[in-house]
Amino acid sequence: VSKAAGGKVSGHIVAPAGKTWADIYQYVSVDAFDHEGRGNWTDLDLDSNGSFEIPLQPGNYEISLWVSPELKGFGSSEIKFARVGKTALVLENFYLESRNSKIEGSVKTDGGKALPNVEVWAWSEKGGWVSDVTNVNGAYNLTVSPGQWEVGFELLPAEDGSVPPYLPAPPKRVKLTNDQSASINFTAKEAGATVKGAVYAGGKAATDVDAW
């Protein structure tokens, strides 16, 4: 652990129209990381009124907002790039984007069976991230901002911890304009075959070993 050498970034997050800082502060945080994943981050509180300050070591950083998916209808603005020295650097304001475009669809097996409780996510190069969990009909609905998004899904473990017997499909990409909707469906192949075996170490059965 090393103490930051006097460098820091500061800025302000502007509350979107129709919202106050009290409505959104608990859903927003600010990240500042370099290309090797080193940096710092900060949560915000009600008293900050949208202002933030992050101490950092000298270097080049990507500064971005993290907006919780619980804040429906809004997302982060574009990532800012900053070169930090040994003094304070003031960034331009961050604005929360209104998300009024939609990505919806379903996740089913190649046999046509709807898969509930599957996490479907969408990621944007601007730093946006949203996710939803499919309902009993395998359907999901994501509210996103205009732009290009990569959409994929993850099969969550069952309540007993077992892995679902399905193979995931690769992510898909879609580009949306304002107020546009897109339908993206996914198919998970049923894993009909089983591979079994045993692992030994020094002639003894080994436990807690991952097989893939």
Short mmCIF file of N, CA and C in Angstrom, two decimals, residues 25 31 33 47 157 164 168 186:
data_model
loop_
_atom_site.label_atom_id
_atom_site.label_comp_id
_atom_site.label_asym_id
_atom_site.label_seq_id
_atom_site.Cartn_x
_atom_site.Cartn_y
_atom_site.Cartn_z
N TYR A 25 -28.07 9.52 -5.56
CA TYR A 25 -26.70 9.43 -5.02
C TYR A 25 -26.30 8.00 -4.62
N ASP A 31 -15.20 5.59 -10.85
CA ASP A 31 -14.00 4.75 -10.95
C ASP A 31 -12.89 5.50 -11.67
N PHE A 33 -9.18 4.18 -13.07
CA PHE A 33 -8.22 3.08 -13.18
C PHE A 33 -7.36 3.24 -14.43
N ASP A 47 -24.62 14.42 1.06
CA ASP A 47 -24.03 15.73 1.34
C ASP A 47 -23.08 16.20 0.25
N PRO A 157 -25.86 -20.74 -11.49
CA PRO A 157 -25.92 -22.06 -10.82
C PRO A 157 -27.29 -22.27 -10.17
N PRO A 164 -26.00 -25.67 -14.58
CA PRO A 164 -27.09 -26.04 -15.48
C PRO A 164 -26.57 -26.85 -16.67
N PRO A 168 -23.69 -22.21 -23.12
CA PRO A 168 -24.04 -20.84 -23.53
C PRO A 168 -23.62 -20.54 -24.95
N PHE A 186 -31.62 -15.76 -27.68
CA PHE A 186 -30.47 -16.64 -27.49
C PHE A 186 -30.92 -18.09 -27.40
#
